[in-house]
Coordinates of C-alpha atoms in Angstrom, one line a residue:
Chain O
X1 CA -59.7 -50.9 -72.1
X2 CA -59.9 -54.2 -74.0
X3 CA -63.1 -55.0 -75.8
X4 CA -63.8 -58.0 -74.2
X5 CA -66.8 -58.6 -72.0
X6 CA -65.7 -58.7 -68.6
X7 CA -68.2 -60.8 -66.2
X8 CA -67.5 -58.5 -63.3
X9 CA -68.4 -55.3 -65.1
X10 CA -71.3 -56.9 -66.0
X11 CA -73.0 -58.1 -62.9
X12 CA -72.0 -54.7 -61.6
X13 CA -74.1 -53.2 -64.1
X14 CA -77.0 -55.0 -63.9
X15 CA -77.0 -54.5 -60.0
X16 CA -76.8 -50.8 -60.8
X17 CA -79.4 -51.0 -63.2
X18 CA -82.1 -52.5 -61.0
X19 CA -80.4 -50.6 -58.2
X20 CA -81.6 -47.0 -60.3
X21 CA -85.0 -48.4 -61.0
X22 CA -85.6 -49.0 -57.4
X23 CA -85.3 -45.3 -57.0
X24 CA -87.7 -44.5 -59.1
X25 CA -90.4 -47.4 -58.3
X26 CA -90.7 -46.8 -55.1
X27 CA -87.9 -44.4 -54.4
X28 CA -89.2 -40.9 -55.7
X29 CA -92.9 -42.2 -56.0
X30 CA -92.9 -42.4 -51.9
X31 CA -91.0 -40.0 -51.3
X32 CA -93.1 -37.8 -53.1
X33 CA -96.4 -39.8 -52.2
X34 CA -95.8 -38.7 -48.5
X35 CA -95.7 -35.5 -48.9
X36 CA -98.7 -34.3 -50.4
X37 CA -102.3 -34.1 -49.2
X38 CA -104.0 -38.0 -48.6
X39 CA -106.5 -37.4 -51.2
X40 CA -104.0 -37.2 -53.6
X41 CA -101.5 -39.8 -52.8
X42 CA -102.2 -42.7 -54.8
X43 CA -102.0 -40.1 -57.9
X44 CA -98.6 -39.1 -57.0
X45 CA -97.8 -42.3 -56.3
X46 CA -99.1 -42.9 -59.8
X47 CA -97.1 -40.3 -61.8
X48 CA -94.1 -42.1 -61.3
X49 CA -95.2 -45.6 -62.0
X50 CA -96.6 -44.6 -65.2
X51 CA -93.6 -42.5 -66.1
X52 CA -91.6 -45.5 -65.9
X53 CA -93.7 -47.3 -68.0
X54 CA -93.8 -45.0 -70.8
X55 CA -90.1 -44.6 -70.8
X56 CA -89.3 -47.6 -70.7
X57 CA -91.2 -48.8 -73.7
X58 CA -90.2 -45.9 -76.0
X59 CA -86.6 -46.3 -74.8
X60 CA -86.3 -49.3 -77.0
X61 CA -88.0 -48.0 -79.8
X62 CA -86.0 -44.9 -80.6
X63 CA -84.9 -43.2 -77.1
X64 CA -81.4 -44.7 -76.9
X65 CA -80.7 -44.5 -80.4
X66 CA -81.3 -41.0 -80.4
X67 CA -79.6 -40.3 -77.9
X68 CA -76.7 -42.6 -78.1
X69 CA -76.8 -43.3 -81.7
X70 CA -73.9 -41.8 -84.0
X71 CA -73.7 -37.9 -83.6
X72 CA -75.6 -35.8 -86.3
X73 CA -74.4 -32.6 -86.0
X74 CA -74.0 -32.6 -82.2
X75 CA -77.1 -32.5 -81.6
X76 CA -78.7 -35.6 -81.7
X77 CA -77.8 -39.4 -82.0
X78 CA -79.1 -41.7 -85.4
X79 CA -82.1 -44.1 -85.2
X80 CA -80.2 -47.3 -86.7
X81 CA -82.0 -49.9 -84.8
X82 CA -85.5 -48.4 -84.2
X83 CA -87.5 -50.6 -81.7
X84 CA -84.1 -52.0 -80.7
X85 CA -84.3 -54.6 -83.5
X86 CA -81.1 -56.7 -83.6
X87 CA -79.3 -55.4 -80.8
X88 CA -80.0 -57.9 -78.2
X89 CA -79.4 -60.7 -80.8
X90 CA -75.8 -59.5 -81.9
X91 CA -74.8 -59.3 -78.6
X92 CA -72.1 -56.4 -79.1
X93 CA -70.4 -54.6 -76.6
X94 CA -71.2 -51.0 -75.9
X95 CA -68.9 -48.5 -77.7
X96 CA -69.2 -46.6 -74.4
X97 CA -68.1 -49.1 -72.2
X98 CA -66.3 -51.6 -73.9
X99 CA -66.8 -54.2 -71.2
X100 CA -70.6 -54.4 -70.9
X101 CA -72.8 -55.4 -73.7
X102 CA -74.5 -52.5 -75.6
X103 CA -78.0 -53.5 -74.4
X104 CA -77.1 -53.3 -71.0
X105 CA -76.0 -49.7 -71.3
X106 CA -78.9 -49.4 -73.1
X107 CA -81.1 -50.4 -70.2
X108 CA -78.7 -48.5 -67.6
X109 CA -79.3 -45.2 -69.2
X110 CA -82.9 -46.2 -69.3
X111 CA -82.8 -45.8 -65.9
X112 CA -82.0 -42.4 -66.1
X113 CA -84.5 -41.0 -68.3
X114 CA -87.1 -42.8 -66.4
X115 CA -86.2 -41.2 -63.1
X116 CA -85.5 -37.8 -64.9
X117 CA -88.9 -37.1 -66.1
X118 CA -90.5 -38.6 -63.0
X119 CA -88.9 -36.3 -60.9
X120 CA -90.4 -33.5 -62.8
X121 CA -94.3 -34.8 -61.8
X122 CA -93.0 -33.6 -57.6
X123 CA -93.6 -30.4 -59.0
X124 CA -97.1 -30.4 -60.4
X125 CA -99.1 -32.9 -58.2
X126 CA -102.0 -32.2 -56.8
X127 CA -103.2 -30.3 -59.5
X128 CA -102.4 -31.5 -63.3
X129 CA -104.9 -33.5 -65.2
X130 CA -103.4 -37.6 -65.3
X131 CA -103.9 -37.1 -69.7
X132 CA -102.1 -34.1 -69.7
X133 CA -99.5 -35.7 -67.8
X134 CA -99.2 -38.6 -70.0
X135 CA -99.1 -36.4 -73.1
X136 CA -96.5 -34.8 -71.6
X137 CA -93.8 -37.5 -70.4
X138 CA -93.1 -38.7 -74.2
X139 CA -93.2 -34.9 -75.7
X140 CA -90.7 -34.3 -73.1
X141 CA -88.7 -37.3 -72.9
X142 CA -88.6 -36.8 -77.0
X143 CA -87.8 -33.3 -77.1
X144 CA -85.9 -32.3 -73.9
X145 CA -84.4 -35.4 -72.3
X146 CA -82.8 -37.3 -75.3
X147 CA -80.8 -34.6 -77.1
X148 CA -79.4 -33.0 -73.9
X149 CA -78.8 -36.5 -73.2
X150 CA -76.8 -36.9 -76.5
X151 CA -75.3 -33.3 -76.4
X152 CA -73.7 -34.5 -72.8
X153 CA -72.9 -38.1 -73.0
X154 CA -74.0 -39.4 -76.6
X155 CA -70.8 -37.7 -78.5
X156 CA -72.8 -34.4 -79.0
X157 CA -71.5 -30.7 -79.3
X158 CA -70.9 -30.6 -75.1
X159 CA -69.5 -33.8 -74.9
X160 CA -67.2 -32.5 -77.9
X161 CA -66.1 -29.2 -75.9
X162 CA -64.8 -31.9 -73.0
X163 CA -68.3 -31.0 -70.3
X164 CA -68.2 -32.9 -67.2
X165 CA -71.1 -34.8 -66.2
X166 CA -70.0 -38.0 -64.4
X167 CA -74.2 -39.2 -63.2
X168 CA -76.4 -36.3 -64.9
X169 CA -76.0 -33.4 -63.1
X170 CA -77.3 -31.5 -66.0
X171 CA -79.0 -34.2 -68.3
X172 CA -81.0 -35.2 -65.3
X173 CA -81.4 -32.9 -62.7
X174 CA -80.6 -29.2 -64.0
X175 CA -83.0 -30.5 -67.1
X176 CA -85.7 -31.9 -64.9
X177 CA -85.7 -29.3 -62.1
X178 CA -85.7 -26.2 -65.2
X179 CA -88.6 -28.3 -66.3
X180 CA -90.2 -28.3 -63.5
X181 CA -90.1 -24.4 -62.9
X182 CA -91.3 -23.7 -66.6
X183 CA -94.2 -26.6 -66.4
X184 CA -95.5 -25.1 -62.4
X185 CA -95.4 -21.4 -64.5
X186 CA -98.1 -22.6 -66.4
X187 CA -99.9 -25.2 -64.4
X188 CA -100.0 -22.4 -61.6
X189 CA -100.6 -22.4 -57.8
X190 CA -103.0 -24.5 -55.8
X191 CA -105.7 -23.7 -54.2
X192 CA -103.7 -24.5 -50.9
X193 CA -100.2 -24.2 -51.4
X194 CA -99.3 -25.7 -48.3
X195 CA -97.0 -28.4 -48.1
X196 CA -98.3 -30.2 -45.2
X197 CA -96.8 -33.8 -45.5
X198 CA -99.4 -36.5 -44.9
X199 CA -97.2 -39.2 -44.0
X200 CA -93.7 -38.5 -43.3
X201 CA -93.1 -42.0 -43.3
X202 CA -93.2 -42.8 -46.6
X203 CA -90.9 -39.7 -47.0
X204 CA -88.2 -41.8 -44.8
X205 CA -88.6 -45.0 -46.8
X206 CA -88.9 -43.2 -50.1
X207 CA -85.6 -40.8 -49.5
X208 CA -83.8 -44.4 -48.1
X209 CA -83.9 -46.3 -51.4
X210 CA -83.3 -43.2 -53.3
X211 CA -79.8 -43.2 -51.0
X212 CA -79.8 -46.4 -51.7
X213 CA -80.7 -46.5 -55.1
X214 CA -78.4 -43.7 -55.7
X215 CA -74.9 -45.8 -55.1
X216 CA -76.3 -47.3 -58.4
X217 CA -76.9 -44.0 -60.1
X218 CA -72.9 -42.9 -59.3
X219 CA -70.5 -45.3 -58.6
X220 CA -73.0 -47.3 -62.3
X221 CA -71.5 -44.3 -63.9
X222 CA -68.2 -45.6 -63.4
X223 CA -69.7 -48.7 -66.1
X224 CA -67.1 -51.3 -64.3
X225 CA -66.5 -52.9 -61.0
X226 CA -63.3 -50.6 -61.0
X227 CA -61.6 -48.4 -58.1
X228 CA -63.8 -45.5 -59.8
X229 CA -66.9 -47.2 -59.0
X230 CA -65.6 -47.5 -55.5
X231 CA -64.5 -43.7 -55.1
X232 CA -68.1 -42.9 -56.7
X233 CA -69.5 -44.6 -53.9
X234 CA -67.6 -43.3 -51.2
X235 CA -68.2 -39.6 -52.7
X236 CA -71.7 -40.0 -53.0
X237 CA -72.5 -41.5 -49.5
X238 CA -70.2 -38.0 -48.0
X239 CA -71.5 -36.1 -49.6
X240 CA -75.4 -37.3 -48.8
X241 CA -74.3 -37.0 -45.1
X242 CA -72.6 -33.8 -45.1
X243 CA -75.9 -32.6 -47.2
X244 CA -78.4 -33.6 -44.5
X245 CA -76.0 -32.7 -41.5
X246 CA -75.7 -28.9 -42.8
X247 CA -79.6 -29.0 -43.5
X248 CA -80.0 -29.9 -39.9
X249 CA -78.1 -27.0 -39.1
X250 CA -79.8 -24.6 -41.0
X251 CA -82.8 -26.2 -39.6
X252 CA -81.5 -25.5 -36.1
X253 CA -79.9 -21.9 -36.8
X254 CA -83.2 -20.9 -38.7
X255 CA -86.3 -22.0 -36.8
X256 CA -84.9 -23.6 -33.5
X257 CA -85.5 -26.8 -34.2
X258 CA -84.3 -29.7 -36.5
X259 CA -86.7 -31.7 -38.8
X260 CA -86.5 -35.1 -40.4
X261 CA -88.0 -33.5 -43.4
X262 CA -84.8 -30.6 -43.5
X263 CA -82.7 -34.0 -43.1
X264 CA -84.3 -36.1 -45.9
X265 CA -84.2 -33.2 -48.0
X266 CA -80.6 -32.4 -47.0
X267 CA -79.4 -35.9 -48.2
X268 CA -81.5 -35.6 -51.3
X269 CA -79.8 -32.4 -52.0
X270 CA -76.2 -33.7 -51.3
X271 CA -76.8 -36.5 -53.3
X272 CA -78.2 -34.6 -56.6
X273 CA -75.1 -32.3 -56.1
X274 CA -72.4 -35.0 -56.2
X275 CA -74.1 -36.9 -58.7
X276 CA -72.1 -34.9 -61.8
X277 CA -68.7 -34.7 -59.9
X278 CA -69.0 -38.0 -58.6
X279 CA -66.6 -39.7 -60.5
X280 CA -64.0 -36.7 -60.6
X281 CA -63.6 -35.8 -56.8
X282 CA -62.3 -36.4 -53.8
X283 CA -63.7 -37.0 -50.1
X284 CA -62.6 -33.1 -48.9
X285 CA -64.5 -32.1 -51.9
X286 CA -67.5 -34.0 -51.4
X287 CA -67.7 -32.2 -48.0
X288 CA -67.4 -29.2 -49.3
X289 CA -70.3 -29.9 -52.3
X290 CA -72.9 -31.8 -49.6
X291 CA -72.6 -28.6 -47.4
X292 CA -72.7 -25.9 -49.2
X293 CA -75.4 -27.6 -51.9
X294 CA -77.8 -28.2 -48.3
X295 CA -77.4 -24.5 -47.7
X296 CA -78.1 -23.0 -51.2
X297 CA -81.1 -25.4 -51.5
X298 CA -82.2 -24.7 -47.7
X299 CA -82.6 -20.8 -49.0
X300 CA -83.9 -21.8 -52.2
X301 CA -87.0 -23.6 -50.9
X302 CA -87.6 -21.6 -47.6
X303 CA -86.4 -18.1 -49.4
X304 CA -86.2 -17.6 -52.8
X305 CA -89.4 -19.2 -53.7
X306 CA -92.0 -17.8 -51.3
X307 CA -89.7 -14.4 -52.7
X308 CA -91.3 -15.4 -56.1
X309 CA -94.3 -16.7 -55.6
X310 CA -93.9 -19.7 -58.2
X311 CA -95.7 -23.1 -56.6
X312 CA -93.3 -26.1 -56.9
X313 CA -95.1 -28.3 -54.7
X314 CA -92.5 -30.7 -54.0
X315 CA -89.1 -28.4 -54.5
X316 CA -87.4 -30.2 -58.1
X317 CA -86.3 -26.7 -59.2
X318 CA -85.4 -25.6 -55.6
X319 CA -83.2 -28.9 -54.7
X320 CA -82.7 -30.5 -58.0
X321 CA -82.1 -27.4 -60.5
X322 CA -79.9 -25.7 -57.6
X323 CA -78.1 -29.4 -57.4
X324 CA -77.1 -29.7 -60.7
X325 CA -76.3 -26.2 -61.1
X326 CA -74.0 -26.3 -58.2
X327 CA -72.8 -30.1 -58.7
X328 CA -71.9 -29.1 -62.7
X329 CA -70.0 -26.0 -61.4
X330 CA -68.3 -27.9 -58.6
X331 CA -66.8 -30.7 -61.3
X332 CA -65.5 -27.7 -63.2
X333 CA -63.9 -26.5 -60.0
X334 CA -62.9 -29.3 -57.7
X335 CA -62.4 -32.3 -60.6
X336 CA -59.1 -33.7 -60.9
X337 CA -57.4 -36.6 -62.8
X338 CA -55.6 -38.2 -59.4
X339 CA -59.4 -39.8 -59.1
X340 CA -60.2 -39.8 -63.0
X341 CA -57.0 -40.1 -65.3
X342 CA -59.0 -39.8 -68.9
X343 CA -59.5 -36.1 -67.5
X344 CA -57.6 -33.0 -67.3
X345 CA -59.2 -31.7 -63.9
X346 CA -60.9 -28.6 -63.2
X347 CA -59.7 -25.1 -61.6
X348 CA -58.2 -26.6 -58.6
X349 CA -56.2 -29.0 -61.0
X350 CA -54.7 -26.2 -63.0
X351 CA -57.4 -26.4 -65.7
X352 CA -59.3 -23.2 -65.5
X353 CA -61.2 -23.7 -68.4
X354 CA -63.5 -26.4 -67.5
X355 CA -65.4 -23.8 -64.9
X356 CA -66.1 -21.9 -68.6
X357 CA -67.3 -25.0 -70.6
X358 CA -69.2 -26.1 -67.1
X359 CA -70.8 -23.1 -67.4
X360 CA -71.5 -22.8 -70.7
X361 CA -73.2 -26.2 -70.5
X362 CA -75.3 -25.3 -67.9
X363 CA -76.6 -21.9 -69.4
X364 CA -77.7 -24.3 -72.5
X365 CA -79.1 -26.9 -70.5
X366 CA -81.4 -23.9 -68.7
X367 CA -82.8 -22.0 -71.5
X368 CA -83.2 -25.2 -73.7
X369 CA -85.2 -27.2 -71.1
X370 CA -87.0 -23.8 -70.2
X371 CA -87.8 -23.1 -73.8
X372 CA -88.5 -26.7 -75.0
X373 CA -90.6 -27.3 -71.8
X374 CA -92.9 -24.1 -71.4
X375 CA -93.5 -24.9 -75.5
X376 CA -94.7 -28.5 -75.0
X377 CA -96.2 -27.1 -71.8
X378 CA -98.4 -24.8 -73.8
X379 CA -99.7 -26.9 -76.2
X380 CA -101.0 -29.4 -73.7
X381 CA -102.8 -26.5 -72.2
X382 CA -104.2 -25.7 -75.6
X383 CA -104.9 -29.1 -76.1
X384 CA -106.1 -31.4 -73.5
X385 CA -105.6 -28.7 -70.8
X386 CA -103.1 -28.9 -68.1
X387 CA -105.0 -28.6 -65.0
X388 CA -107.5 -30.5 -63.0
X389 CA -110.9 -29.2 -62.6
X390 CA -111.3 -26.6 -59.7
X391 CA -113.5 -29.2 -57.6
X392 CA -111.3 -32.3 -59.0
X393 CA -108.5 -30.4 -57.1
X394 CA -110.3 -29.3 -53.4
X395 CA -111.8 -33.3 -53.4
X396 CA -108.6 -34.8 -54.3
X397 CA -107.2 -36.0 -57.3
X398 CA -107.7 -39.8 -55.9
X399 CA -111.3 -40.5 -56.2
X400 CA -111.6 -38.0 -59.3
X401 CA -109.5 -39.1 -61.1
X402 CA -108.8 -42.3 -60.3
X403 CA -112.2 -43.5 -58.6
X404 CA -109.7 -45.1 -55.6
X405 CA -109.0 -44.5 -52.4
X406 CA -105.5 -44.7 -50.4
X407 CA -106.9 -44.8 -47.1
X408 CA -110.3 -46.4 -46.4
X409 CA -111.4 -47.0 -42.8
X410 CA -113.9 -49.5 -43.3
Chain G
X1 CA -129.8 -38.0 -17.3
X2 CA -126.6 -36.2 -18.9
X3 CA -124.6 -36.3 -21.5
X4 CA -120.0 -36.3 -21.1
X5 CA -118.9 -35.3 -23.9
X6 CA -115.0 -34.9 -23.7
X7 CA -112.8 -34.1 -25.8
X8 CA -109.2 -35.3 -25.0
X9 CA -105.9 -35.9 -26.1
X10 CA -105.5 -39.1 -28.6
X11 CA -102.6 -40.6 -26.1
X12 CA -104.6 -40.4 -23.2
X13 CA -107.8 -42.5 -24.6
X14 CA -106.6 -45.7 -22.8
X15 CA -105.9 -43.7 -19.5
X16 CA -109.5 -42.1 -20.0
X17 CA -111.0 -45.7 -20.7
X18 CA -108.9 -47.5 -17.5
X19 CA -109.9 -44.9 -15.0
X20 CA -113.7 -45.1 -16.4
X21 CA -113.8 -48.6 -16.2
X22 CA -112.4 -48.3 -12.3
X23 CA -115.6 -46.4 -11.1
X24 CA -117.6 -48.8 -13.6
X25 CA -118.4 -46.7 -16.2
X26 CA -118.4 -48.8 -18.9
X27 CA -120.4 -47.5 -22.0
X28 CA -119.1 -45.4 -24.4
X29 CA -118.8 -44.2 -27.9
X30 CA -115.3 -43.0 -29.6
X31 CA -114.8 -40.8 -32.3
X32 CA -111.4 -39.5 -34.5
X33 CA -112.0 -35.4 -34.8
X34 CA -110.0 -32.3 -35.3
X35 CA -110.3 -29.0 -33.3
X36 CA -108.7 -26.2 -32.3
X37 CA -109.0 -24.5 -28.6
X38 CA -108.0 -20.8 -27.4
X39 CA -104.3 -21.1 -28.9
X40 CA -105.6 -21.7 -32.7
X41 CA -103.1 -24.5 -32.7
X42 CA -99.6 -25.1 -33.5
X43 CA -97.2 -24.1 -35.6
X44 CA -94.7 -26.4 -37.9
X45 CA -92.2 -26.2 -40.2
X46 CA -91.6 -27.9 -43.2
X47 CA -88.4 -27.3 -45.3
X48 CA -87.5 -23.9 -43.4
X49 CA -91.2 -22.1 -43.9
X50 CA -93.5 -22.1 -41.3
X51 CA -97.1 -23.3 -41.3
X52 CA -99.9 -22.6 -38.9
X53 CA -101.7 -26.0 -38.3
X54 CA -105.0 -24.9 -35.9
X55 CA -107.2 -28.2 -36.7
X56 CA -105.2 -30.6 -34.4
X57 CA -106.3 -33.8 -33.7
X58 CA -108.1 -35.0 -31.0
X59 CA -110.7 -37.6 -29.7
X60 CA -114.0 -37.5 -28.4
X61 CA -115.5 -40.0 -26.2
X62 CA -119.5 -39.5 -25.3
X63 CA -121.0 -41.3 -22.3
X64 CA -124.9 -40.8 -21.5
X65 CA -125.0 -41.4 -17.4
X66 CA -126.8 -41.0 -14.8
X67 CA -127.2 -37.5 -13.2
X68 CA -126.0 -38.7 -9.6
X69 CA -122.2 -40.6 -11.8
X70 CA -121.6 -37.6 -13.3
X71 CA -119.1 -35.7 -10.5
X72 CA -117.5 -39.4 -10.4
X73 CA -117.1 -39.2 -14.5
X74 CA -115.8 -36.1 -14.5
X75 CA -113.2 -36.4 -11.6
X76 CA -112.2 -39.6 -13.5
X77 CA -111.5 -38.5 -17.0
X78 CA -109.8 -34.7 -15.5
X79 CA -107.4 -36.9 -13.6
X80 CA -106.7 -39.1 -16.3
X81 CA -106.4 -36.9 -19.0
X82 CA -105.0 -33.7 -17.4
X83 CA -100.9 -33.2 -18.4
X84 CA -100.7 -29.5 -17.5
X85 CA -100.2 -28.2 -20.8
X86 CA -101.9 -26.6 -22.9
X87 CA -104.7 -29.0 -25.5
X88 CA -105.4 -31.1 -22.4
X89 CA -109.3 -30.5 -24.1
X90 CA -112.6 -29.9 -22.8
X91 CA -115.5 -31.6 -21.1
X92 CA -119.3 -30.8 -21.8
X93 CA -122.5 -31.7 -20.4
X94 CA -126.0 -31.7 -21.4
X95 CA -129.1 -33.0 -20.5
X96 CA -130.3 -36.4 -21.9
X97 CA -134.4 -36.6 -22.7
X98 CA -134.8 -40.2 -22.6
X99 CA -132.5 -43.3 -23.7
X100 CA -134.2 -46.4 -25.6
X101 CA -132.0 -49.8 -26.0
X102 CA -132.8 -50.9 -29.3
X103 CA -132.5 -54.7 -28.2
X104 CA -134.9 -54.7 -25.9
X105 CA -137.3 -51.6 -26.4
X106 CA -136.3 -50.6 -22.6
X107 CA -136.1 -47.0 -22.1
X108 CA -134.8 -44.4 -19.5
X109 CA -132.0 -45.3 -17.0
X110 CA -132.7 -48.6 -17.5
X111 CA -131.1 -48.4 -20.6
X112 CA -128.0 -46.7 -20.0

């Protein structure tokens, strides 16, 4: 590809861009805030506002050089322009896509940390003290999010063994839903676990601009206005469907009945699944990935975590760890250069070796964000301390911490 | 004088109120609340695990009458309010000592 800014590219970019933001502010953050308890949902709603805000501003003043800065060691990028000074002014284009100025990529991939560490907050609501939370999103955006970020698409040591990862299957959802699980082992349980959703609603609006949202997430990744963009598109939206269709089902099979909460969390699930294959695969594959990712995260949720006993209020390990477990693994199998030509393909294509450095990546990915996470975990609970008090928590986090209200009738 | 209390479903309050204000019973105070009769509830399901939810919500509507309107009250809100099923609700009655309007100082039926 030329280096010559293409206009097209461009505007395509900056549509993604804003179209990734949207599902953070208000995607996740009502999607989330209608499913917890009323007291708490202008503090859920909260978490994620304030996790974009905190990412956003140290984005500029080392994240992306970190993370996309020249290699050191494959592990993580140089800080040659701390607090982004000059870049906007030279006006270069992005070694990474050679069409798009380097400060939009900047700001794409901004995008994705934002939403990646928000994500993690749908797994410790109700109960985690606001300070503790903002001492966390930095510490973890710092140590967790930028050098997997760099190990996977920065030019670090996974990027260097040839990992797929079209959308962040692995630097955002395996990362943030491993997170989650190590952060909810040390916040522990609620007083009452129950996930009783107060307004479904928002649920419906929330999960729609995340689908939304999401066609900037994958077919962005494609960093053009190109026929990959295109395929992205069409893969993601599949598999979505397929995802909340086979939820449904299991829905129907299991209890009798289906539930607009199964489908939401269906599409979510298809949708975190495709998101690392989504520029690699075809339209039968994506069928394959939004069903069978619905049914592993249907048992996940409903299953395997009452089985453990662990209290992930909102489900990021159980839909968003499983997706990008089983989205990373998928690209390994089902990838193939007909769709992408800078690849080789995966299993299917003749190149049984990807499913080995897929797996490899993803067996890093787990025990780094585990380890990094419980760490920075534990010293916040040494520290400020991670969890609300125990009245703060049966009251509602709202008026306690926040001295609001969400819902006043008079 | 007595006291209706009733305890109905939420969709049926405009019934309740029409077929009231046909036999001119006009006065009444509504309240939101959550209760549970012999069944404990209901169950629901959220992401594949079930939850017992046995506070449901319901509304209450009191009526202080006089002794002679209350067969008429309750014949009115039962056929208003009744569906068959099961958390139709409940209707209680109790005796009323005396009733003061606050306007006007009156007191007894006069100031039903």
């Amino acid at each position: 590809m030329d280096p010559v800014l293409n206009s097209g590219d461009t505007a395509w970019m900056l549509i993604s861009t804003a179209l990734v933001i949207l599902m953070t502010i208000p995607g996740v953050a009502l999607f989330y805030g209608g499913l917890i308890r009323r007291e708490n949902v202008l503090n859920t709603l909260f978490l994620s506002f304030i996790t974009f805000a905190i990412v956003s501003v140290l984005w500029f003043v080392y994240g992306y050089d970190l993370a996309f800065g020249a290699d050191i060691w494959g592990v993580l990028g140089t800080l040659t322009n701390p607090f982004f000074s000059g870049v906007l002014e030279s006006g270069t284009l992005s070694t990474y896509a050679p069409t798009i100025p380097t400060a939009l990529y900047a700001v794409f991939q901004m995008t994705f940390a934002a939403i990646t560490v928000a994500l993690i907050s749908g797994a410790i609501v109700e109960r985690m003290k606001f300070s503790a939370w903002l001492a966390f999103v930095p510490l973890w955006l710092t140590a967790v999010y930028i050098p997997i970020a760099h190990w996977v698409w920065g030019g670090g040591w996974l990027y260097q063994m040839g990992v797929l990862d079209f959308a962040g299957g692995m630097v955002v959802h395996l990362s943030s839903g491993v997170a989650a699980l190590a952060l909810v082992l040390l916040v522990g349980i609620r007083k009452n676990a129950k996930l009783l959703p107060h307004h479904l609603g928002y649920s419906v609006i929330g999960t729609g601009l995340l689908w939304f949202g999401w066609f900037g997430f994958n077919a962005g990744s494609a960093l053009g206005a190109t026929n990959l963009a295109i395929s992205a598109m069409i893969v993601t939206n599949t598999s979505a469907a397929m995802g909340m269709l086979a939820w449904v089902l299991m829905d129907k099979l299991n209890t009798g009945k289906p539930t607009l909460l199964g489908a939401l969390s269906g599409a979510v699930a298809g949708l975190a699944t495709i998101t690392p294959a989504a520029g690699y695969v075809n339209v039968t594959a994506a069928m394959i990935i939004g069903f069978v990712s619905a049914v592993i995260c249907y048992y996940a949720v409903s299953h395997l975590k009452p089985l453990i006993g662990y209290d992930d209020a909102l489900d990021v390990f159980g839909i968003h760890g499983m997706s990008g477990i089983i989205g990373t693994l998928a690209a390994g199998v089902f990838a193939t250069p007909l769709i992408n030509s800078t690849i080789k393909g995966g299993l299917i294509a003749g190149n049984p070796t990807q499913v080995g450095i897929q797996l490899i990546a993803i067996v890093s990915v787990v025990i780094y964000s585990f380890g990094v996470t419980y760490a920075i975990g534990w010293i916040i609970n040494k520290t400020i301390g991670l969890r609300v008090e125990e009245d703060h928590e049966v009251q509602g986090l709202d008026l306690n911490l926040h001295e609001e209200s969400g819902y006043r009738l008079s | 004088m007595k006291k209706i209390i009733t305890i109905i479903r939420p969709d049926k309050l405009e019934d309740v109120k029409q077929a009231l204000e046909d036999i001119g019973c006009h006065g009444m105070t509504v309240k939101e609340v959550k209760g549970r009769g012999i069944q404990l509830g209901i169950t629901e399901s959220y992401r594949g695990t079930d939850y017992k939810v046995d506070l449901l919500p319901k509304t209450q509507i009191e009526i202080v009458a006089k002794k002679e309107d209350v067969d008429s009250i309750v014949d009115a809100i039962v056929s208003s309010a009744q569906t068959g099923c099961i958390g139709d609700g409940k209707i209680f009655i109790s005796p009323v000592e005396d009733v003061i309007r606050i306007r006007t100082g009156e007191r007894g039926e006069k100031a039903i």
